[in-house]
Amino acid sequence: MVMACRIINKRRHMGLQQLSSFAGTGRTFLGPLKSSKFIIDAECHESVLISSTVRLLESLDLTSAVGQLLNEAVQAQNNTYKTGTSTLLFLVGAWSSAAEECLHLGVPISLVVSVMSEGLNSCIEEVVSLQIPVHNVFDHIDSTKTFSGLETFSVSLCPFLQIPSDTGLQKEHDLKDVASPSLTIYDLSGIPVKSSKLLRPQAEVEAEKNKVQNPQTLKNSLLTGNHYRKSVLIHSRHFNRTDNNQWINKQDGFLEQHGAAPPNTYRCNDFVELEMGLSHGDQSSMKLVDEAVRLQYQNASMQQGNCTMPFRFDISRIFTCRVPGVPETFSCACPGFITVVSISNTTLIKELQNQPNRIILIEGDLTENYRHLGFNKATNINTLLESMKVQQDSSEELWTNYVLQVLIKFNVNLILVQGNVSEHLIEKCIHSKRLVLGSVHSSVMQAFAEASGAVQVTYVTQVNENCVGNGVSVTFWRSIPSDVIDSINIITIVIKTEGINLVTVVLTSPVTAQMQSKEDRFWTCAYRLYYALKEQKVFLGGGAVEFLCLSHLQILAEQSLSKRNHVCSGWLHNTSSWLASSLALYRSTVLKCLANGWHKYLSALIYNTANCSSEFEASTVIQQHLQNATDSGSPSSYILNEYGKLNSGIFNSGISNKLEQIPRIYDVVIPKTEAWRRALDLVLLVLQTDSEIITGLGHTQLNSQETEGFLFL
C-alpha cells in the first residue's frame, strides 16, 4: 500500500518529519476501540482487514532508511512482547515533532538528547507509584468465577480521564451516553462504591504531599544548571534491551519510589479480575486465553498429584489454528495439537481415529536430498548421463521405498516433521494409511516427545524401536456442516496423547479477511496476561501512567524555569551564571516539548474512545485535570483518589452491585516502558544520525539556488 503524501519542509529536519508522517498512519489503533483498516494489494487486488501496527507497517512502502529503522523498532517490540506497538508508533510521531520543535527553537541537539533521555527515565521512576502487585491469582482458580460466564462489560478510560463536571464540556446527551450501565466506577479493592471515598487515609495523602517536595537525584540532574550529561545511545538496528533493572528493588521485590502506595494497599489476587483488566475491551480474545490457561492448569494439577508446586502459565505450549469460513461460535481452546489438512485425507483420518497410533518425530526435513551440511554435494559439480531425469526419479523412488520400509518395520502410522516433507512421500504414505505432517513447531515436537516417549531424530535412518512413541490418537476436531467443509476444502484434526502439555486455540471466522486480525488480537491478550503473571505486577491502566508522566514533566519544567529565573537575576555580574540560565531555559523548553508528546497521546486516546467529539475538547479535559493534579500537590495521589471519587454526576451513574460488571483496567509494566524507551531511542537516533552524516557535495560548493531546499545541521 502506498502511503498518502505529506508535504516535507526541506528547511527542517527531514528524518523527524518522515517519522511523524509514518507514525500518523496508525493513530486510530490507539486505545481499546481500534478503527480497523482494509489493506488492498495493488497487484493481486486481494484485501485483508488489519487492526495492528505490525500489519500496517508490513503493507506500507518503507524503502527509506527512516522507514526501515521504524519497522525494525516495531518488529523488535512485537517479537519480544507482542504488545505496545501502537503506543510505540504514536510516541515516535509525537516525540519526533517534539524534537523538531526543539531544533526550531534553537536548542542544541546534544542538549535535546540529554534532557529527553533523562526526562523519560524520571517518568519511568515516577510511575512506579501506580504499580499494583499480582499475587496468588491461581489459589482459587477452581472455585472462582470463569471468564466465559461473565456478563458483557465494556472497558473505558480510568475515571480521571473522563470529562469533569466543572469543565462545561459535558452536554445533556453526552451524560446519557456516559452514564450508561456499561460505565461503572469502583474502588481499587474491586468493591462498588456509592459515596465519595479516598483510597488511603488522609494522613498518608498529606505525608505524600510533603514527600513530593523532596527532590530526587534524577530531578536534581535535570534542574541543576551546572550539571550536564551526554546521553549515550545504543545504535542497534533492532533497539533491543535486556537490562530491565533500572529501578532499585526493595526487600519485598517492589520498587522504592516516593509517594508509592504500600504494596499491601492495592493488590490483585483474583485471576478473572486480572484478565478483565488486561483485556482492554477484547472479551472474545481474552475468553479464549482464559480457556487455554485453565486447560494448562488442569493438566498440571493432574500431573503433579499431591505435589504443591506453584502453577506457571507456559505460553510456549499455546498454539493457534486458523479455520476460515467457519462461524465464530466454533472458536475454542482444546487440549492437544489441532491442525488443518487437505480434504483428501478424510478416509485416512477415519482409519486412524479408531486405533492407538505409533509416532516418530523428525527434527529436520524429510526429503531425499536432505543431508548434514558436511555431506551435501558440491553445487558446481554435475554428473552427465544419458538420462539424468531417470536417475533422479529412480533415486527419489528408492529413498521413498526405504522410508516406507522403516515405517512398516516399526509399525509407525503418524510422522511429525519439523521441516519440509517430500510430496511424493506424502502420497505414498496416504496410500499405505500413514499420516505425515510437515512444518510442525519445535515446541509441539517436544510436547509429544515428553508425553508419548518418542525420541526426536534428524534422519529417518536413525529410527529404532526406542525412538517410537505410543498411544497417540488422531480424530476429527468437531462436526462442521458438510457445505462449509466443501467450501473451504480442508478438514481440522486433533492429535493428542494422555497427559500432553499442549493447548491449541482454534480461531474461526466466516470472513477470511478477519483471520489475521483475530489471531493478532488473541496473542496480544495472551502476552499481556503472560507478562503480568511473570512480573507479578501491573500498572493502573486507561491512561493513568501517561497522565502521571505528563504532570510530572510539567512540574519539572516549571521548577527548571524557576531555577533559570533565579540564576538569571545575577547574569550581568557573572558570565557563567548567564550560561547556566541558558541551560536551565533549554531544559524547561525540552521538557515541555517532551510533555507535549504525552499530551497528544492522551488526547488521541480519549478521542478514539469517543469520550470527546474532538481532540481539542479532549485536550481541554486533560488541562483541567492537570490543573487539579498540580493544585493537589501530589499528582499520583490525585490519580488514585480520582479512582475512588464518585461525587460528580457522571461518576455515580449506573453503578452496579455486580462485581462482574466492574472491570479494573490494567497495563503490563515492562512491555509498556520498553515501548517508551524504543520510541525515544529511535527518535534520538534519527535526530543524531541526520546531524552527523552529510552526503553529496559540500555546502560550500552549492550556490544559493541549490541550497534553497536543504537544511545543514
XYZ file of C-alpha atoms in Angstrom, residues 334-627:
294
model
C -8.709 -27.601 23.142
C -6.015 -29.879 24.576
C -3.627 -31.396 22.070
C -2.372 -30.386 18.647
C -5.031 -29.179 16.205
C -4.191 -28.561 12.573
C -5.813 -28.479 9.156
C -5.175 -30.999 6.383
C -6.472 -31.445 2.878
C -9.950 -32.847 2.486
C -8.381 -35.711 0.530
C -7.156 -37.115 3.878
C -10.685 -37.758 5.139
C -10.596 -41.509 4.537
C -7.155 -41.806 6.136
C -8.267 -39.969 9.293
C -11.279 -42.285 9.601
C -8.890 -45.246 9.539
C -6.569 -43.776 12.165
C -9.136 -42.489 14.633
C -10.244 -45.938 15.822
C -6.826 -47.163 16.901
C -3.842 -46.162 19.074
C -1.113 -44.841 16.830
C 2.663 -45.057 16.980
C 4.577 -41.875 16.201
C 8.067 -40.774 15.172
C 9.431 -37.232 15.310
C 11.817 -35.903 12.645
C 13.692 -32.693 13.537
C 14.949 -31.842 10.033
C 13.459 -32.165 6.562
C 12.037 -35.460 5.388
C 13.260 -35.293 1.803
C 15.604 -37.386 -0.321
C 18.235 -34.653 -0.711
C 18.302 -33.544 2.940
C 21.786 -34.165 4.285
C 24.014 -32.971 7.055
C 25.921 -29.906 5.854
C 29.124 -31.935 5.731
C 27.545 -34.482 3.391
C 25.990 -32.113 0.878
C 27.375 -32.474 -2.598
C 29.200 -29.573 -4.214
C 26.793 -27.442 -6.229
C 29.255 -26.780 -9.074
C 29.768 -30.474 -9.973
C 27.395 -32.113 -12.434
C 27.327 -35.764 -13.481
C 26.420 -36.200 -17.138
C 24.390 -39.278 -18.022
C 22.177 -40.190 -20.906
C 19.098 -39.785 -18.764
C 19.620 -37.510 -15.759
C 15.877 -37.289 -15.038
C 15.537 -41.050 -14.943
C 18.367 -41.242 -12.417
C 16.836 -38.537 -10.219
C 13.421 -40.169 -10.334
C 14.806 -43.560 -9.525
C 16.897 -42.101 -6.664
C 13.875 -40.472 -5.032
C 11.797 -43.584 -5.585
C 14.423 -45.738 -3.911
C 14.596 -43.348 -0.964
C 10.792 -43.251 -0.646
C 10.590 -47.028 -0.633
C 13.273 -47.183 2.051
C 11.341 -44.752 4.276
C 8.174 -46.824 3.849
C 10.060 -49.962 4.827
C 11.220 -48.267 8.030
C 7.688 -47.155 8.857
C 6.305 -50.630 8.208
C 9.067 -52.295 10.221
C 8.282 -50.292 13.352
C 4.525 -50.116 12.681
C 4.539 -46.304 12.564
C 1.456 -44.597 11.148
C 1.986 -40.974 12.289
C 5.043 -38.868 11.403
C 5.558 -35.302 12.595
C 8.285 -33.384 10.781
C 9.704 -30.053 11.853
C 10.896 -29.174 8.342
C 9.690 -29.855 4.802
C 8.318 -33.188 3.557
C 8.618 -34.771 0.134
C 5.301 -34.571 -1.699
C 5.965 -37.951 -3.279
C 6.438 -39.500 0.153
C 3.210 -37.935 1.441
C 1.245 -39.532 -1.408
C 2.864 -42.917 -0.808
C 2.088 -42.717 2.907
C -1.562 -41.878 2.302
C -1.913 -44.989 0.169
C -0.337 -47.074 2.952
C -2.626 -45.466 5.588
C 0.031 -43.306 7.233
C -0.219 -39.597 8.004
C 2.765 -37.268 7.548
C 2.631 -33.646 8.743
C 5.367 -31.129 7.974
C 6.347 -27.688 9.324
C 5.462 -28.643 12.912
C 6.687 -26.255 15.599
C 9.567 -27.411 17.782
C 7.516 -26.975 20.971
C 4.852 -29.303 19.578
C 7.536 -31.874 18.824
C 8.902 -31.566 22.347
C 5.437 -31.925 23.895
C 4.790 -35.166 22.002
C 8.249 -36.442 22.894
C 7.528 -35.887 26.601
C 4.025 -37.387 26.546
C 4.442 -40.354 24.159
C 8.022 -41.393 24.938
C 9.223 -40.739 21.389
C 12.775 -39.558 20.773
C 13.355 -36.885 18.153
C 15.749 -37.856 15.353
C 17.266 -35.893 12.497
C 17.179 -38.593 9.800
C 14.858 -41.477 9.198
C 17.885 -43.800 9.135
C 18.271 -43.168 12.892
C 14.846 -44.562 13.751
C 14.784 -47.603 16.022
C 12.317 -49.109 18.473
C 13.422 -46.781 21.279
C 12.614 -43.710 19.167
C 8.978 -44.624 18.551
C 6.211 -43.143 20.701
C 2.941 -44.840 21.579
C -0.646 -44.097 22.485
C -1.300 -41.150 20.153
C -4.861 -40.583 18.954
C -5.965 -38.887 15.753
C -9.566 -37.687 15.440
C -11.670 -35.105 13.675
C -11.921 -31.841 15.605
C -15.625 -31.007 15.522
C -18.628 -31.757 13.408
C -18.657 -28.993 10.845
C -21.504 -28.765 8.316
C -20.596 -30.525 5.077
C -21.384 -27.491 2.942
C -18.845 -25.472 4.942
C -16.187 -28.191 4.545
C -16.769 -28.314 0.795
C -16.375 -24.539 0.519
C -13.094 -24.368 2.473
C -11.718 -27.691 1.123
C -9.935 -28.535 4.383
C -10.627 -30.639 7.449
C -9.495 -29.997 11.011
C -7.966 -32.813 13.051
C -6.870 -33.274 16.677
C -3.692 -35.169 17.567
C -3.091 -35.807 21.255
C -1.993 -38.308 23.844
C -2.640 -38.682 27.536
C -1.003 -36.017 29.693
C 0.301 -33.902 26.835
C 1.111 -30.324 27.873
C -0.203 -28.677 24.741
C -3.206 -26.455 24.057
C -4.403 -25.277 20.665
C -6.733 -22.315 20.291
C -8.904 -22.686 17.204
C -9.755 -19.326 15.625
C -12.703 -19.272 13.259
C -14.435 -16.582 11.271
C -16.787 -16.612 8.282
C -14.798 -13.691 6.853
C -11.358 -14.793 5.711
C -10.008 -11.223 5.775
C -10.550 -11.100 9.547
C -8.425 -14.127 10.402
C -5.077 -12.357 10.693
C -6.548 -9.609 12.860
C -8.280 -12.170 15.075
C -5.036 -14.073 15.622
C -3.072 -10.889 16.371
C -5.621 -9.823 18.975
C -5.526 -13.223 20.658
C -1.744 -13.166 21.014
C -1.830 -9.599 22.315
C -4.169 -10.625 25.143
C -2.195 -13.810 25.816
C 1.115 -11.983 26.131
C -0.383 -9.245 28.305
C -1.508 -11.912 30.743
C 1.788 -13.786 30.462
C 3.937 -10.770 31.325
C 1.612 -9.662 34.110
C 1.964 -13.093 35.731
C 5.685 -13.245 35.056
C 6.431 -9.801 36.505
C 3.821 -10.182 39.277
C 2.831 -6.556 38.894
C 0.706 -4.359 36.648
C 0.102 -0.670 36.098
C -3.167 1.095 36.655
C -4.353 1.372 33.062
C -6.560 3.527 30.933
C -4.034 6.337 30.568
C -3.169 6.700 34.253
C 0.593 6.267 33.881
C 0.751 8.541 30.850
C -1.150 11.247 32.722
C 1.274 10.953 35.626
C 4.195 11.296 33.193
C 2.629 14.403 31.710
C 2.014 16.090 35.058
C 5.441 15.058 36.354
C 7.253 16.575 33.350
C 5.280 19.783 33.605
C 6.276 20.138 37.252
C 9.918 19.530 36.339
C 9.710 22.090 33.533
C 8.219 24.730 35.833
C 10.810 24.070 38.518
C 13.573 24.262 35.913
C 12.215 27.575 34.666
C 12.103 28.913 38.243
C 15.696 27.829 38.663
C 16.598 29.697 35.493
C 14.873 32.864 36.658
C 16.720 32.679 39.952
C 20.085 32.266 38.210
C 19.241 34.904 35.612
C 18.922 37.592 38.288
C 22.726 37.762 38.560
C 23.763 37.185 34.942
C 25.033 40.759 34.441
C 27.656 40.204 37.105
C 28.686 36.678 36.175
C 29.096 35.250 32.690
C 28.962 31.664 33.974
C 25.613 32.423 35.626
C 24.298 33.644 32.307
C 25.386 30.362 30.682
C 23.745 28.379 33.479
C 20.486 30.288 32.991
C 20.567 29.467 29.269
C 20.934 25.773 30.022
C 18.087 25.978 32.530
C 15.918 27.673 29.927
C 16.726 24.968 27.391
C 15.868 22.243 29.892
C 12.485 23.769 30.516
C 11.839 24.001 26.772
C 12.826 20.398 26.069
C 10.820 19.039 28.997
C 7.742 20.941 27.856
C 8.125 19.539 24.337
C 8.528 16.021 25.730
C 5.439 16.515 27.892
C 3.541 17.744 24.859
C 4.064 14.291 23.352
C 2.245 12.727 26.310
C -0.494 15.344 25.946
C -1.009 14.367 22.299
C -1.078 10.710 23.302
C -3.803 11.237 25.902
C -5.826 13.476 23.604
C -5.821 10.846 20.870
C -6.650 8.131 23.410
C -9.692 9.987 24.726
C -10.834 10.961 21.244
C -10.512 7.392 19.922
C -12.704 6.094 22.759
C -15.442 8.549 21.702
C -15.421 10.298 25.082
C -14.911 13.636 23.335
C -16.108 14.926 19.989
C -12.672 16.284 19.050
C -9.054 16.150 20.162
C -9.323 19.834 21.078
C -12.095 19.018 23.522
C -10.029 16.126 24.869
C -7.084 18.471 25.333
C -9.267 20.815 27.376
C -10.289 17.940 29.635
C -6.659 16.995 30.189
C -5.718 20.575 31.017
C -8.453 20.702 33.644
C -7.183 17.524 35.290
C -3.591 18.762 35.082
C -4.549 21.885 36.973
